[in-house]
PDB file of C-alpha atoms in Angstrom:
ATOM      1  CA  LEU M1126      12.754   6.664 -15.951  1.00 51.00           C
ATOM      2  CA  ASP M1127      11.218   9.747 -17.608  1.00 59.00           C
ATOM      3  CA  VAL M1128       7.722  10.587 -18.814  1.00 54.00           C
ATOM      4  CA  GLU M1129       8.884  10.438 -22.440  1.00 58.00           C
ATOM      5  CA  ASP M1130      10.545   6.767 -21.773  1.00 56.00           C
ATOM      6  CA  LEU M1131       6.651   5.664 -20.446  1.00 60.00           C
ATOM      7  CA  GLN M1132       5.196   7.434 -23.577  1.00 56.00           C
ATOM      8  CA  LYS M1133       7.724   5.626 -25.833  1.00 54.00           C
ATOM      9  CA  TYR M1134       6.765   2.132 -24.420  1.00 48.00           C
ATOM     10  CA  GLY M1135       3.088   2.601 -24.410  1.00 57.00           C
ATOM     11  CA  SER M1136       2.994   2.652 -20.589  1.00 65.00           C
ATOM     12  CA  ILE M1137       1.226   6.101 -20.439  1.00 69.00           C
ATOM     13  CA  ASN M1138      -1.615   7.621 -22.548  1.00 73.00           C
ATOM     14  CA  PRO M1139      -0.200  10.168 -24.890  1.00 73.00           C
ATOM     15  CA  VAL M1140      -3.333  12.352 -24.132  1.00 78.00           C
ATOM     16  CA  VAL M1141      -2.868  12.150 -20.449  1.00 75.00           C
ATOM     17  CA  ALA M1142       0.908  12.984 -20.654  1.00 72.00           C
ATOM     18  CA  SER M1143       0.243  15.993 -22.832  1.00 78.00           C
ATOM     19  CA  THR M1144      -2.586  17.208 -20.524  1.00 84.00           C
ATOM     20  CA  ILE M1145      -0.690  16.946 -17.239  1.00 80.00           C
ATOM     21  CA  PRO M1146       2.409  19.039 -16.973  1.00 83.00           C
ATOM     22  CA  LYS M1147       5.773  17.198 -16.829  1.00 80.00           C
ATOM     23  CA  PRO M1148       6.806  17.920 -13.485  1.00 82.00           C
ATOM     24  CA  TYR M1149       3.256  16.712 -11.894  1.00 83.00           C
ATOM     25  CA  MET M1150       3.760  13.718 -13.963  1.00 80.00           C
ATOM     26  CA  LYS M1151       7.153  12.692 -12.731  1.00 80.00           C
ATOM     27  CA  GLY M1152       6.156  13.453  -9.073  1.00 81.00           C
ATOM     28  CA  LEU M1153       3.096  11.227  -9.549  1.00 81.00           C
ATOM     29  CA  ILE M1154       5.285   8.401 -11.269  1.00 80.00           C
ATOM     30  CA  LYS M1155       7.809   8.591  -8.193  1.00 81.00           C
ATOM     31  CA  MET M1156       5.178   8.560  -5.713  1.00 82.00           C
ATOM     32  CA  MET M1157       3.454   5.727  -7.212  1.00 82.00           C
ATOM     33  CA  GLY M1158       6.476   3.623  -7.150  1.00 81.00           C
ATOM     34  CA  ALA M1159       7.291   4.604  -3.665  1.00 80.00           C
ATOM     35  CA  LEU M1160       4.081   3.293  -2.580  1.00 80.00           C
ATOM     36  CA  ARG M1161       4.449   0.059  -4.731  1.00 79.00           C
ATOM     37  CA  GLU M1162       7.631  -0.287  -2.891  1.00 79.00           C
ATOM     38  CA  ALA M1163       6.258   0.438   0.550  1.00 76.00           C
ATOM     39  CA  PHE M1164       3.264  -2.400   0.000  1.00 76.00           C
ATOM     40  CA  LEU M1165       5.048  -4.901  -2.218  1.00 76.00           C
ATOM     41  CA  PRO M1166       7.589  -6.764   0.397  1.00 71.00           C
ATOM     42  CA  VAL M1167       4.782  -7.115   3.182  1.00 68.00           C
ATOM     43  CA  GLU M1168       2.960 -10.396   3.182  1.00 70.00           C
ATOM     44  CA  ASP M1169       0.239  -9.192   5.637  1.00 67.00           C
ATOM     45  CA  LYS M1170      -1.699  -7.052   3.102  1.00 63.00           C
ATOM     46  CA  ARG M1171      -2.931  -4.823   5.928  1.00 66.00           C
ATOM     47  CA  GLY M1172       0.658  -3.632   6.643  1.00 66.00           C
ATOM     48  CA  TRP M1173       3.231  -1.743   4.864  1.00 66.00           C
ATOM     49  CA  VAL M1174       6.917  -0.571   5.003  1.00 65.00           C
ATOM     50  CA  LYS M1175       7.459   2.808   5.823  1.00 70.00           C
ATOM     51  CA  GLU M1176      11.012   3.617   4.410  1.00 72.00           C
ATOM     52  CA  PRO M1177      10.168   4.037   0.944  1.00 66.00           C
ATOM     53  CA  VAL M1178       7.714   6.879   1.505  1.00 71.00           C
ATOM     54  CA  ALA M1179       9.483   8.322   4.588  1.00 71.00           C
ATOM     55  CA  LEU M1180      10.524  11.419   2.457  1.00 73.00           C
ATOM     56  CA  ALA M1181       7.120  12.089   1.470  1.00 76.00           C
ATOM     57  CA  ALA M1182       5.659  15.360   2.462  1.00 79.00           C
ATOM     58  CA  THR M1183       3.568  15.509   5.268  1.00 83.00           C
ATOM     59  CA  PHE M1184       0.126  17.551   6.098  1.00 85.00           C
ATOM     60  CA  GLU M1185       2.135  20.160   7.824  1.00 87.00           C
ATOM     61  CA  ASP M1186       4.487  20.500   4.830  1.00 87.00           C
ATOM     62  CA  GLY M1187       1.367  20.969   2.537  1.00 88.00           C
ATOM     63  CA  LEU M1188      -0.308  23.291   5.081  1.00 90.00           C
ATOM     64  CA  TYR M1189       2.943  25.558   4.941  1.00 91.00           C
ATOM     65  CA  VAL M1190       3.211  25.551   1.160  1.00 91.00           C
ATOM     66  CA  GLN M1191      -0.439  26.616   0.818  1.00 92.00           C
ATOM     67  CA  ALA M1192       0.247  29.486   3.410  1.00 92.00           C
ATOM     68  CA  VAL M1193       3.310  30.583   1.484  1.00 93.00           C
ATOM     69  CA  ILE M1194       0.980  30.520  -1.911  1.00 94.00           C
ATOM     70  CA  ASP M1195      -1.821  32.534  -0.113  1.00 93.00           C
ATOM     71  CA  ALA M1196       1.019  34.946   0.845  1.00 93.00           C
ATOM     72  CA  LEU M1197       2.227  35.478  -2.569  1.00 94.00           C
ATOM     73  CA  ARG M1198      -1.071  35.962  -3.895  1.00 95.00           C
ATOM     74  CA  LYS M1199      -1.965  38.667  -1.251  1.00 94.00           C
ATOM     75  CA  SER M1200       1.547  40.270  -1.978  1.00 95.00           C
ATOM     76  CA  SER M1201       1.092  40.266  -5.610  1.00 95.00           C
ATOM     77  CA  ALA M1202      -2.405  42.002  -5.331  1.00 95.00           C
ATOM     78  CA  ASN M1203      -1.279  44.558  -2.725  1.00 94.00           C
ATOM     79  CA  LYS M1204       2.145  45.128  -4.124  1.00 95.00           C
ATOM     80  CA  GLU M1205       3.593  45.009  -0.858  1.00 95.00           C
ATOM     81  CA  TRP M1206       5.357  42.453   1.437  1.00 95.00           C
ATOM     82  CA  VAL M1207       3.076  40.088   3.368  1.00 93.00           C
ATOM     83  CA  LYS M1208       4.122  37.940   6.312  1.00 93.00           C
ATOM     84  CA  VAL M1209       3.305  34.049   6.008  1.00 92.00           C
ATOM     85  CA  THR M1210       0.827  33.050   8.426  1.00 87.00           C
ATOM     86  CA  ILE M1211       0.226  29.599   9.321  1.00 86.00           C
ATOM     87  CA  ILE M1212      -3.041  28.507  10.774  1.00 79.00           C
ATOM     88  CA  THR M1213      -2.822  26.568  13.873  1.00 78.00           C
ATOM     89  CA  GLU M1214      -6.264  26.305  14.916  1.00 76.00           C
ATOM     90  CA  GLU M1215      -9.339  25.644  13.067  1.00 73.00           C
ATOM     91  CA  PRO M1216     -11.231  28.950  12.310  1.00 69.00           C
ATOM     92  CA  ASP M1217     -14.434  29.397  14.069  1.00 71.00           C
ATOM     93  CA  PRO M1218     -17.160  28.454  11.598  1.00 71.00           C
ATOM     94  CA  ASN M1219     -19.762  31.063  12.985  1.00 71.00           C
ATOM     95  CA  PRO M1220     -18.017  33.865  14.664  1.00 67.00           C
ATOM     96  CA  LEU M1221     -21.273  35.732  15.241  1.00 69.00           C
ATOM     97  CA  LEU M1222     -22.708  32.917  17.209  1.00 67.00           C
ATOM     98  CA  SER M1223     -19.482  32.747  19.026  1.00 63.00           C
ATOM     99  CA  ALA M1224     -19.359  36.326  20.009  1.00 64.00           C
ATOM    100  CA  ALA M1225     -23.097  36.352  21.411  1.00 60.00           C
ATOM    101  CA  VAL M1226     -22.249  33.083  23.411  1.00 62.00           C
ATOM    102  CA  ARG M1227     -19.142  34.733  24.821  1.00 61.00           C
ATOM    103  CA  ARG M1228     -21.380  37.894  25.996  1.00 63.00           C
ATOM    104  CA  SER M1229     -24.201  35.911  27.218  1.00 61.00           C
ATOM    105  CA  GLY M1230     -21.762  33.673  29.357  1.00 56.00           C
ATOM    106  CA  GLY M1231     -22.645  30.365  27.655  1.00 51.00           C
ATOM    107  CA  ILE M1232     -25.394  28.014  26.523  1.00 52.00           C
ATOM    108  CA  SER M1233     -27.535  26.039  28.868  1.00 49.00           C
ATOM    109  CA  ILE M1234     -29.393  23.165  27.714  1.00 50.00           C
TER     110      ILE M1234
END
């Protein structure tokens, strides 16, 4: 099934099809089909079958892709190789406060 087939049979709005790039549209259609297959055979509406979506990307996959894109942007801006660094811990939201707490030995309440 292709994006053009969906347009031809009126299943997809031509404005939407021309706005969203074809690879994204194909991926979206494939994902929706896999989700439909995951939930369709289950009689209990709270459950689902994991096999149809087993090949879907995980959060870690997305995090890695984002790290690669960030490294590409830095490399392009600096015109030099950049190592891909993946964040394993959430960054400290307030580094100044954290440094003050470390120097004072902690907060007592």
